[in-house]
Short mmCIF file of C-alpha atoms and ligand atoms in Angstrom, two decimals:
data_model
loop_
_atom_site.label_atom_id
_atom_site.label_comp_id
_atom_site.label_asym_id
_atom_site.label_seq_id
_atom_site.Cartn_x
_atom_site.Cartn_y
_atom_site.Cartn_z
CA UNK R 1 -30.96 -17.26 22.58
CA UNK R 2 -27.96 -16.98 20.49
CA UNK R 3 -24.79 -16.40 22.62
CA UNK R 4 -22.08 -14.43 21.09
CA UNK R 5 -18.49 -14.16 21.97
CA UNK R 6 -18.20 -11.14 23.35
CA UNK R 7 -21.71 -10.87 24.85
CA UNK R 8 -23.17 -12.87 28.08
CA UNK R 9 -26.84 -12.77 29.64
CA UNK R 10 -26.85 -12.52 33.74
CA UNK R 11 -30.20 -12.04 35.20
CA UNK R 12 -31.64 -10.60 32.26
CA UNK R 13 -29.17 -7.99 31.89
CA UNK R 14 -26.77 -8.11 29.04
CA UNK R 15 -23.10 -7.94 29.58
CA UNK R 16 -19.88 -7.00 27.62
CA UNK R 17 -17.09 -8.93 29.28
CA UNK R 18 -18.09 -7.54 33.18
CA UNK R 19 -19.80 -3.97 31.87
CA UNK R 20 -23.47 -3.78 32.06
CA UNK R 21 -24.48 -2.86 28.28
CA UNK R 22 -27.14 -1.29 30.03
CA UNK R 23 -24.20 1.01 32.07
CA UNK R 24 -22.61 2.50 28.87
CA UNK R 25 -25.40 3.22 26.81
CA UNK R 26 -27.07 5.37 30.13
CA UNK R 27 -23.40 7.38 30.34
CA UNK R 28 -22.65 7.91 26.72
CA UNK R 29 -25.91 7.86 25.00
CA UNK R 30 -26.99 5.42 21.81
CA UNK R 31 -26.57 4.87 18.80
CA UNK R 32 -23.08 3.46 20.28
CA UNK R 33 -20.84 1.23 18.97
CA UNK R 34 -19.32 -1.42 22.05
CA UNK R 35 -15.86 -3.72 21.23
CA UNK R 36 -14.76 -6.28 23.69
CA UNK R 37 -10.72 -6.00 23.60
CA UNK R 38 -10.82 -9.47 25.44
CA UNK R 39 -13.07 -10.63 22.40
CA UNK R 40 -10.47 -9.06 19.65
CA UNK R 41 -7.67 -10.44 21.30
CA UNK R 42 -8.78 -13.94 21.52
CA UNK R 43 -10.13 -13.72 17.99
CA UNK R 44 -6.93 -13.04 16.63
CA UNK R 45 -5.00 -15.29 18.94
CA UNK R 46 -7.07 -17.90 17.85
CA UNK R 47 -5.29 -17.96 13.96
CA UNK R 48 -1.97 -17.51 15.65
CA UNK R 49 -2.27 -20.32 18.04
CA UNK R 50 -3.26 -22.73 14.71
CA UNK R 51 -0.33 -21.24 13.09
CA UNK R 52 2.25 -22.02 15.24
CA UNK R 53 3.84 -24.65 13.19
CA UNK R 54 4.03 -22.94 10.06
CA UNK R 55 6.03 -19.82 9.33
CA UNK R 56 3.11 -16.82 8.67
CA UNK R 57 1.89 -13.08 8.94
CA UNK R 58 -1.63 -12.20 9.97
CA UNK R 59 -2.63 -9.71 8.49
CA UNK R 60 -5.56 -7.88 9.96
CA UNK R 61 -7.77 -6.31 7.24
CA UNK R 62 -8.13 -2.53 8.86
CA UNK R 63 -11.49 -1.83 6.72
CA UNK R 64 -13.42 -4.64 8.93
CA UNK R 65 -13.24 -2.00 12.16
CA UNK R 66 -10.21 0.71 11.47
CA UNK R 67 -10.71 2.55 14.69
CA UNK R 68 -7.26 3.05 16.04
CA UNK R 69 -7.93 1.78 19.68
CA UNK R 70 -8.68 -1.89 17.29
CA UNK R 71 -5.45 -1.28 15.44
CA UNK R 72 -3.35 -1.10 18.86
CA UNK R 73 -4.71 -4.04 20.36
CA UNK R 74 -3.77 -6.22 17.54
CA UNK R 75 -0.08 -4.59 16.72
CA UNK R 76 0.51 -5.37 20.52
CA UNK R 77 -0.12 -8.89 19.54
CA UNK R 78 1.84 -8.50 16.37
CA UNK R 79 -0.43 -8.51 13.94
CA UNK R 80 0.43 -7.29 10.53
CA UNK R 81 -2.03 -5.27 8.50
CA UNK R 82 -4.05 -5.85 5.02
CA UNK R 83 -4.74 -1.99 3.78
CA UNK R 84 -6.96 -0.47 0.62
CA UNK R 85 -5.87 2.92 1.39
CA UNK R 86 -3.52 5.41 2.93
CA UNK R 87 -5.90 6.67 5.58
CA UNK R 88 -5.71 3.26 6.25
CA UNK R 89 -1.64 3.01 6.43
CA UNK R 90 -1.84 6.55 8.62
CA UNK R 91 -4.40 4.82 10.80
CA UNK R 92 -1.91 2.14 11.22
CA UNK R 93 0.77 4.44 12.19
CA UNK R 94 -1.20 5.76 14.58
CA UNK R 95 -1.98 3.18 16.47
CA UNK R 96 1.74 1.39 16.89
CA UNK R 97 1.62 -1.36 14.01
CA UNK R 98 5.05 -2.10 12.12
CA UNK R 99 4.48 -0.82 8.33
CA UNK R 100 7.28 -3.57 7.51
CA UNK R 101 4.45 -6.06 8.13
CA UNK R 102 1.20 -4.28 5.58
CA UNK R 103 0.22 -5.57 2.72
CA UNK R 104 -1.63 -3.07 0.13
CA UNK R 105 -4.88 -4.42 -1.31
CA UNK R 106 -7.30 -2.53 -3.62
CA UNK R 107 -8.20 -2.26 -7.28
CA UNK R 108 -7.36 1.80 -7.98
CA UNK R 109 -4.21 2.94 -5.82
CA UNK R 110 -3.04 6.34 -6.91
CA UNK R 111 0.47 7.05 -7.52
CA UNK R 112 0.88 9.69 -4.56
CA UNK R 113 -0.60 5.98 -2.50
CA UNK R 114 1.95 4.20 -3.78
CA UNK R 115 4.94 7.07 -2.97
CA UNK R 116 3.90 7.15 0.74
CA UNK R 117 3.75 3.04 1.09
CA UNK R 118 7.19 3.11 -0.60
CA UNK R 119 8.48 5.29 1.63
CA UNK R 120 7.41 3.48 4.90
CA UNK R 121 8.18 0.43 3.55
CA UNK R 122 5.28 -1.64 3.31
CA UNK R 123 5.75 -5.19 3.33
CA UNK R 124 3.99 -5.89 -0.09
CA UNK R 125 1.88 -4.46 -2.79
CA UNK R 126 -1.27 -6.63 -3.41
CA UNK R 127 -1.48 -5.76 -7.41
CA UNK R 128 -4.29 -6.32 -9.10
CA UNK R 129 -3.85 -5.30 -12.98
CA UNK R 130 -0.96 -4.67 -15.48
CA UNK R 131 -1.55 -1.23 -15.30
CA UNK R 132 -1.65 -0.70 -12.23
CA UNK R 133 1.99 -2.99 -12.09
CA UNK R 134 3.45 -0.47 -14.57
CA UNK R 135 2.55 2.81 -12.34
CA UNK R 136 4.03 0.71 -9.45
CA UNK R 137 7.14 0.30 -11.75
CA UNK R 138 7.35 4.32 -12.63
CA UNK R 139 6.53 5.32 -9.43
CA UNK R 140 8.95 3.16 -7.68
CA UNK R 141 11.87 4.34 -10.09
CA UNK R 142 10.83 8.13 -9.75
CA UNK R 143 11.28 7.50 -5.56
CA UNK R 144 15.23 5.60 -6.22
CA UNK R 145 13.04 2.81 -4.30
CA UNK R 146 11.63 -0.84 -5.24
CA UNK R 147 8.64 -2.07 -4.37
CA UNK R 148 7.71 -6.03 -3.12
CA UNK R 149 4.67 -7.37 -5.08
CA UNK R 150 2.28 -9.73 -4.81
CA UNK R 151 -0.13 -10.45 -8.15
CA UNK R 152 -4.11 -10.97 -6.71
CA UNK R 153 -5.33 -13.67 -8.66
CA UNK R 154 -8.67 -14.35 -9.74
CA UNK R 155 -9.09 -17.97 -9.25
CA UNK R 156 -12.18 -18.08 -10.59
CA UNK R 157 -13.81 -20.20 -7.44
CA UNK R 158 -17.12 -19.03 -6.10
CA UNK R 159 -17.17 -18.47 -2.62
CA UNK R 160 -20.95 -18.96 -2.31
CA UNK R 161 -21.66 -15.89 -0.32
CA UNK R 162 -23.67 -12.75 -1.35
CA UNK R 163 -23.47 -11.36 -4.62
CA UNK R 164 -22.07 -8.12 -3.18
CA UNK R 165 -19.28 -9.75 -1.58
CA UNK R 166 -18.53 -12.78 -3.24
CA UNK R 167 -14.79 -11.10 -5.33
CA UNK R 168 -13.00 -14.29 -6.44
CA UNK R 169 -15.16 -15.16 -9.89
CA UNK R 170 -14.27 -14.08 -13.01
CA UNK R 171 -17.17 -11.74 -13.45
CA UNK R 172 -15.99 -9.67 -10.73
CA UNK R 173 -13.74 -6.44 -10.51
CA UNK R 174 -10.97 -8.43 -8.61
CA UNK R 175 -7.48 -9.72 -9.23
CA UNK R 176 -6.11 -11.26 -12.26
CA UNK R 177 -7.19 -13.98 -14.49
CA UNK R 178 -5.50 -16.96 -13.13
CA UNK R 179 -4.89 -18.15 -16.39
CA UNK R 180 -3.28 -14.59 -17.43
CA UNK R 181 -0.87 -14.40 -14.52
CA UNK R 182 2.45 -16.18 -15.48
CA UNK R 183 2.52 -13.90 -18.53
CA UNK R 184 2.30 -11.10 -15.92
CA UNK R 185 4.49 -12.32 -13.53
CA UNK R 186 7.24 -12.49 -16.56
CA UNK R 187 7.07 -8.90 -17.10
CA UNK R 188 7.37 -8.01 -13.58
CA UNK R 189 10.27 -9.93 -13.28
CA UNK R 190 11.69 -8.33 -15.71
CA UNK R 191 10.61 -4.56 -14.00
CA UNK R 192 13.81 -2.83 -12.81
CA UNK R 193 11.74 -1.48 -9.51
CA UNK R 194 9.50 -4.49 -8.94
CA UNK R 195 10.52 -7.25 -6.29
CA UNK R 196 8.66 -10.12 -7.11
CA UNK R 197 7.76 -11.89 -4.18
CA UNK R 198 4.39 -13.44 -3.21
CA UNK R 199 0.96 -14.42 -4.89
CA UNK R 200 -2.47 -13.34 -2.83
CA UNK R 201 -6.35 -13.84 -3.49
CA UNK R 202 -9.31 -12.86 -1.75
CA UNK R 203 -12.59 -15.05 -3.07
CA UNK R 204 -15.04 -13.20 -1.14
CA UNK R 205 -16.32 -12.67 2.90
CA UNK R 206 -18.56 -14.27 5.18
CA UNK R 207 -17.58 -17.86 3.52
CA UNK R 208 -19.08 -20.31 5.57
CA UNK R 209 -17.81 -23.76 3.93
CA UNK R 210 -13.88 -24.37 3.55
CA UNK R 211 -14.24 -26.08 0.19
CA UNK R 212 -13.90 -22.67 -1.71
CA UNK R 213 -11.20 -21.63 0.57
CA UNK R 214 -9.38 -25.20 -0.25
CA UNK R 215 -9.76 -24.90 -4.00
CA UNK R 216 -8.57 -21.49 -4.35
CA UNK R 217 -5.64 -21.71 -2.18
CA UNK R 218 -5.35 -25.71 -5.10
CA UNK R 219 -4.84 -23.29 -7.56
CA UNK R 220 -2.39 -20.63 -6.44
CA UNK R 221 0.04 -23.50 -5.37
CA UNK R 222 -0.53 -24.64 -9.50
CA UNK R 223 0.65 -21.44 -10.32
CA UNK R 224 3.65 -21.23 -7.21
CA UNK R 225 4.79 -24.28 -8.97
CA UNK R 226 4.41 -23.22 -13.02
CA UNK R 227 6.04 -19.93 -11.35
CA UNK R 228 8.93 -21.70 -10.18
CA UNK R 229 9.60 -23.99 -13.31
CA UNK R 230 10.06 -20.32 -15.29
CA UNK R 231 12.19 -19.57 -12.74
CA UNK R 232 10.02 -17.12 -10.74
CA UNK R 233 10.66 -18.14 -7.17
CA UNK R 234 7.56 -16.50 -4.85
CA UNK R 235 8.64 -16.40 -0.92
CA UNK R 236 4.62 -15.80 0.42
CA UNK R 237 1.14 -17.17 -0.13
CA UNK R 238 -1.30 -14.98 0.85
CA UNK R 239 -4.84 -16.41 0.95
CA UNK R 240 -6.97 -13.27 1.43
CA UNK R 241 -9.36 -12.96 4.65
CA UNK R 242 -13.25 -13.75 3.87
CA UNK R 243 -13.86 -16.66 6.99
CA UNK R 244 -17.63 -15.98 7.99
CA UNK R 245 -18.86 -15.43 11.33
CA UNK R 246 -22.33 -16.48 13.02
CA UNK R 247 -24.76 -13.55 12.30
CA UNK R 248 -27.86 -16.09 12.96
CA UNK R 249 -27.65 -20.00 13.05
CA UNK R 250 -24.69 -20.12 10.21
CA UNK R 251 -22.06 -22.48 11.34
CA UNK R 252 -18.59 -20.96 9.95
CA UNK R 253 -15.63 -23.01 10.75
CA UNK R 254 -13.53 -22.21 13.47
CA UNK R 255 -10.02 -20.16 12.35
CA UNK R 256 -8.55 -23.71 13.83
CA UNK R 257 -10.62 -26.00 11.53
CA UNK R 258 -10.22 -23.57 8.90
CA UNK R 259 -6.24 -23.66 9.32
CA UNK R 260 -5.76 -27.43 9.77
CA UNK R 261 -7.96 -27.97 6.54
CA UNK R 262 -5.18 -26.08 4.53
CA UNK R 263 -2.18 -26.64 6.13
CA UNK R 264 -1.70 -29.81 4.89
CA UNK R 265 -1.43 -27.98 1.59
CA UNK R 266 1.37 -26.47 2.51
CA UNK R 267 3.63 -27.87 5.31
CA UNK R 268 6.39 -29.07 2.92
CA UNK R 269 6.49 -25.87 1.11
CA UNK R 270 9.24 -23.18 2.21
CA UNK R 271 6.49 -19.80 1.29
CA UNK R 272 5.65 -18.09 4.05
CA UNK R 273 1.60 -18.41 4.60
CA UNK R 274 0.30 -14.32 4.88
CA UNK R 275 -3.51 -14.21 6.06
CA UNK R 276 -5.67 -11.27 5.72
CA UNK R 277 -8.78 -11.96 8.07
CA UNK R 278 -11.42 -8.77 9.01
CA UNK R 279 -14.63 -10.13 9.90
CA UNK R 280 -13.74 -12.94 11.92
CA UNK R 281 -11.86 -10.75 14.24
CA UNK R 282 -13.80 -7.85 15.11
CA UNK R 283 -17.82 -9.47 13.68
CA UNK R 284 -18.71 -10.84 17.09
CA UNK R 285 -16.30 -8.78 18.87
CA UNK R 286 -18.92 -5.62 18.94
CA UNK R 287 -22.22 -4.53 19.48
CA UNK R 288 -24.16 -1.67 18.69
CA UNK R 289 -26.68 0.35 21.50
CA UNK R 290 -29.72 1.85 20.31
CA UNK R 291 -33.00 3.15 22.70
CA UNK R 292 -36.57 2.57 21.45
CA UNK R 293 -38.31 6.16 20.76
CA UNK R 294 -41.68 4.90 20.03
CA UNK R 295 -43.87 2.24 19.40
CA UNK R 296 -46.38 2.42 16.22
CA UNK R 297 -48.63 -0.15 14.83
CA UNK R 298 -50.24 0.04 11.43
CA UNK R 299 -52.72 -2.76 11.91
CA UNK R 300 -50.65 -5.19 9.90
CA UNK R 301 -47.05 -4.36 11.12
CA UNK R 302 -45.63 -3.22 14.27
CA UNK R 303 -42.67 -0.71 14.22
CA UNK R 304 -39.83 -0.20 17.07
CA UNK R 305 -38.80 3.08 15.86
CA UNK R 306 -35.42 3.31 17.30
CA UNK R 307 -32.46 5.85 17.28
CA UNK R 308 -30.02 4.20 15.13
CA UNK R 309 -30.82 4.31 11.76
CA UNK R 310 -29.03 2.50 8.32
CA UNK R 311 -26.45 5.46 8.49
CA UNK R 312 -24.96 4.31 11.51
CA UNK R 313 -25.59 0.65 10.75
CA UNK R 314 -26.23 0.08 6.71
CA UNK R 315 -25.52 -4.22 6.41
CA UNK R 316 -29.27 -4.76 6.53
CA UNK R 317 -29.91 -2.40 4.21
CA UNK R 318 -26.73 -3.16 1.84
CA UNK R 319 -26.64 -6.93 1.86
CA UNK R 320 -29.89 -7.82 3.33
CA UNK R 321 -27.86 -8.92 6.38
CA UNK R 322 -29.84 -10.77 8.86
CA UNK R 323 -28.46 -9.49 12.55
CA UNK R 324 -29.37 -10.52 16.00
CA UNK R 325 -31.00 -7.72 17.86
CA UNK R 326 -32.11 -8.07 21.58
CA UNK R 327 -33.69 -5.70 24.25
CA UNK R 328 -32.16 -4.93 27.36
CA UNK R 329 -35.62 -4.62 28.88
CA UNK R 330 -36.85 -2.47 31.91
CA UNK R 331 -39.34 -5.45 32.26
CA UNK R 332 -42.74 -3.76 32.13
CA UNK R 333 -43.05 -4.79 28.54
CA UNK R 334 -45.43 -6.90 26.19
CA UNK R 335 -44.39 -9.03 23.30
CA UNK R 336 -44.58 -8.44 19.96
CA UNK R 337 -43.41 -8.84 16.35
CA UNK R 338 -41.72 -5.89 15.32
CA UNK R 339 -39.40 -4.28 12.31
CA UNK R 340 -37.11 -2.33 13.90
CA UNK R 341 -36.41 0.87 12.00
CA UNK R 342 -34.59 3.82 12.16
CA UNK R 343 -35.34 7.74 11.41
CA UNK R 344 -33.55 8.28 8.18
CA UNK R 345 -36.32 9.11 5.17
CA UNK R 346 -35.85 5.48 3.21
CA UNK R 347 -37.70 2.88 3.07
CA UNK R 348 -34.66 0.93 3.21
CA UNK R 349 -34.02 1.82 6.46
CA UNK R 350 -34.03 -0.90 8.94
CA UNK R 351 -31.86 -2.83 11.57
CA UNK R 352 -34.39 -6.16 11.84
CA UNK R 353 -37.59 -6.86 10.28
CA UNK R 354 -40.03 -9.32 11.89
CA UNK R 355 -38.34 -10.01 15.33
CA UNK R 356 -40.80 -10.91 18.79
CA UNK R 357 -39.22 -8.58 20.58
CA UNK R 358 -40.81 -7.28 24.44
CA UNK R 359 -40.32 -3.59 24.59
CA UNK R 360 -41.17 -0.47 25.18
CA UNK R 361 -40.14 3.33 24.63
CA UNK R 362 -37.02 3.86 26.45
CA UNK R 363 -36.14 0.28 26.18
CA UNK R 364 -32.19 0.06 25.05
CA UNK R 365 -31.72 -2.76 22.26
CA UNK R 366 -28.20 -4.35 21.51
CA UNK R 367 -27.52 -5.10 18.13
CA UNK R 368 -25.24 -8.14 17.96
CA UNK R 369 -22.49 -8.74 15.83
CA UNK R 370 -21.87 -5.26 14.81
CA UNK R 371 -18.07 -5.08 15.40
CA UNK R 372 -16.98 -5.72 11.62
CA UNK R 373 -18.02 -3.35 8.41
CA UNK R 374 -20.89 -0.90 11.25
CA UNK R 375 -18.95 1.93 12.44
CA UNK R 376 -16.60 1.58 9.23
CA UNK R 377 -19.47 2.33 6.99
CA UNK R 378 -21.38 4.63 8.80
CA UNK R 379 -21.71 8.28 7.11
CA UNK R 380 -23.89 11.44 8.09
CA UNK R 381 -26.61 10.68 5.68
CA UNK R 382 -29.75 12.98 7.03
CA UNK R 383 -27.16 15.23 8.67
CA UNK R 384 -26.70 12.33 11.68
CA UNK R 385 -23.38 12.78 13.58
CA UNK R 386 -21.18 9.33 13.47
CA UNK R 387 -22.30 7.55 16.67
CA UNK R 388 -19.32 6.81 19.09
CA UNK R 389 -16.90 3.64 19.38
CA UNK R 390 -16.26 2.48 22.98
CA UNK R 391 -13.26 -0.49 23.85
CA UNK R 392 -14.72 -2.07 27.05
CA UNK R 393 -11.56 -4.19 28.81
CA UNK R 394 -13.11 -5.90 31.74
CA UNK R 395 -14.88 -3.66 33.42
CA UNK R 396 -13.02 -0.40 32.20
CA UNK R 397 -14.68 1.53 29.47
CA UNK R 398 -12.74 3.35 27.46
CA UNK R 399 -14.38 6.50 25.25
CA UNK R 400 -12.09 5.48 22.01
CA UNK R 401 -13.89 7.46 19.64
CA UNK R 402 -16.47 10.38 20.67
CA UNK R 403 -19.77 11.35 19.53
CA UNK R 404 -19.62 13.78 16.55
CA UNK R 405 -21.10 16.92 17.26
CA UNK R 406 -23.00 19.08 14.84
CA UNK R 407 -19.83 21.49 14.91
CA UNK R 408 -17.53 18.44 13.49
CA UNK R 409 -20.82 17.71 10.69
CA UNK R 410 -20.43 21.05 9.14
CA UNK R 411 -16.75 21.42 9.78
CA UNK R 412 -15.27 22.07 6.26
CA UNK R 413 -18.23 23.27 4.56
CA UNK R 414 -18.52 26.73 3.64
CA UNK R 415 -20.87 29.38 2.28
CA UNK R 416 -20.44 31.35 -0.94
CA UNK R 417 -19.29 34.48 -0.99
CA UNK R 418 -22.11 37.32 -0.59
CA UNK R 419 -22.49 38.66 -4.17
CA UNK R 420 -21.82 42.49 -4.49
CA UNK R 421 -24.00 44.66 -6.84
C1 LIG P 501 -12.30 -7.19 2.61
C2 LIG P 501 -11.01 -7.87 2.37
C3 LIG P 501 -10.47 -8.71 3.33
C4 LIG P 501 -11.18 -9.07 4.62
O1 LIG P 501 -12.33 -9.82 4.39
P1 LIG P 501 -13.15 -10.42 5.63
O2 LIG P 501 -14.31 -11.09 4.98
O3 LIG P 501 -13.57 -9.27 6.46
O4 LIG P 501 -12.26 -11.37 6.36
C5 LIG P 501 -9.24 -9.27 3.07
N1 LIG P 501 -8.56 -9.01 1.91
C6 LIG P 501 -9.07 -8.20 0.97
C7 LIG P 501 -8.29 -7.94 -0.27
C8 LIG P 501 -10.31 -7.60 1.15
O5 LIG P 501 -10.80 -6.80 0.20
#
């Protein structure tokens, strides 16, 4: 059996630091999304600690898990924040993190985005077109204010991860063309309301091998140093997030191997080294709870039929994502090879196919390694409420988000008005 982090097996019971799984899903119901704050914590501490000889900013991408109780634990730690939105910004308000220390990622940022960063006074804009620089420009003029900038390159270096999240090739949306950017760069520098002062990627997520990670980050410092001979001087690097976590028998590297395998790189360089990790700080920090409502064979395939369907949970679906699921078994159960799938009308709606599983209706299953891009995705397809999001800290659990009722699923919505004749 696979252990994760966050997660340890006592006497056939499954635990979440010292909480019984099997404790929170009988008081607040499944689906249910668990987070270990130990597991967070040490997951993030973990890049600082291999960091602590080079000046940096870790900057927690908010997408991976945005729930605010997540945010807080890592601005208590310092981190910084990687954003693609304002709801993301106002989530970092929220929860006590420093808007001096977010970066602002994303492909299609709207001018009234780009007013509200500007006025909290964001650390950096993560800008990814010429277009997009020249709205920056206008907007930041219109507000008296200038705004710091960072291009996102497209090194053109595949990440070797799944199609759907592999951003760092030239085919994709992403960044610009390496080969484009000093041109670019040149007319910022020459913006009256840009502040030229970093250069960022992001080659993909769940990247496994370093290599990728050690080429890309090759080719920014080309284009630090072509930068500087125009004289553009850049004071950050930012490398992007995208280290992979251990979904099945993958073998990522550790944020320690992964930081002493680049570091080299840059220890005689003055730029300050920015970070923008998601999955490998919330991926194994979370589960999600789900309770087997029936059992049903069809002569060739067994089915666990289980409360939690790809609305609350959509990787499998979405990437094909292959995710550890195991019972937390009442014991009088027999073993079989099951899909587990959920209620929502789609045949693409599954957590697991073909795992031995021994179960039986009532049984509570724990799906592992659900704490990065689960709850975040999670929408009311079929009319489901959002599941909730519980912090466990040692053996305190902590409601942190609650169970949407059917009031808050038709909040908003209205009918038309009757028609007079
Ligand atoms: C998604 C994303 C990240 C985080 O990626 P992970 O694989 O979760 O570490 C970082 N930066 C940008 C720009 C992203 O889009």
């Amino acid at each position: 059996m696979i252990m994760h982090h966050a997660i340890s097996s006592q006497d056939g019971n499954l635990f979440i630091e010292s909480t019984a799984l099997s404790t929170i899903a009988g008081q607040l119901g499944t689906p249910c999304y668990v987070y270990s704050k130990a597991a967070i914590s040490n997951n993030f501490l973990a890049y600082q600690s291999a960091l602590v000889d080079k000046e940096h900013l870790i900057c927690y991408a908010v997408k991976a898990n945005s729930n605010i109780a997540v945010l807080q634990t890592l601005a208590e730690l310092g981190a910084g924040f990687d954003i693609v939105s304002i709801g993301e910004l106002e989530r970092v308000l929220r929860a006590g993190g420093d808007p001096a220390k977010v970066v602002f990622s994303g492909v299609a940022k709207t001018a009234s985005e780009m007013q509200r960063a500007l006025e909290l006074g964001i650390h950096c804009f993560n800008v990814e077109s010429e277009a997009e620089l020249e709205l920056l420009n206008s907007t930041a003029s219109s507000c008296g204010a200038t705004a710091a900038v960072s291009l996102r390159v497209n090194p053109d270096v595949d990440a070797q991860t799944h199609p759907y999240i592999s951003t760092g090739l030239k085919e994709n949306k992403f960044g610009i063309d390496i080969n484009l950017a000093a041109q670019v760069y040149q007319r910022a520098a020459q913006m009256a309301h840009i502040n030229v002062v970093g250069v960022d990627c992001h080659i993909g997520s769940q990247l496994v091998d370093i290599a990728p990670f050690v080429s890309a980050l090759e080719r920014l410092l080309a284009l630090v140093d072509e930068l500087a001979g125009l004289g553009i001087a850049l004071k950050h690097i930012d490398i992007g997030g995208g280290l992979g976590v251990r979904y099945d028998d993958e073998e990522p590297p550790t944020p320690q191997s992964y930081m002493s395998a680049i570091l080299p790189l840059l220890m005689d360089r003055s730029e300050t080294l920015v970070l923008e990790p998601g999955r490998s700080i919330t991926a194994n920090a979370g589960v999600m709870l789900t309770q087997v409502q029936y059992l049903k064979s069809n002569g060739e395939k067994n089915f666990a039929i289980v409360d939690a369907a790809m609305n609350d949970m959509i990787r499998p679906a979405l990437y094909q994502a292959w995710m550890d699921i195991q019972s937390i078994s009442t014991g009088n159960s027999e073993s079989a090879v099951y899909d587990v799938v959920g209620p929502v009308c789609e045949t693409g709606d599954f957590l697991a196919k073909d795992r031995p599983l021994s179960i039986c209706a009532g049984d509570y299953l724990c799906l592992m390694s659900a704490g990065a891009y689960g709850f975040v995705m999670s929408s009311n397809y079929n009319s489901r409420p959002r599941a909730p999001e519980v912090m466990v800290d040692g053996d305190q659990i902590h409601l942190v988000r609650q169970r949407e009722t059917i009031e808050d699923l038709l909040s908003g919505e209205s009918l038309l008005p009757a028609v007079v004749r």
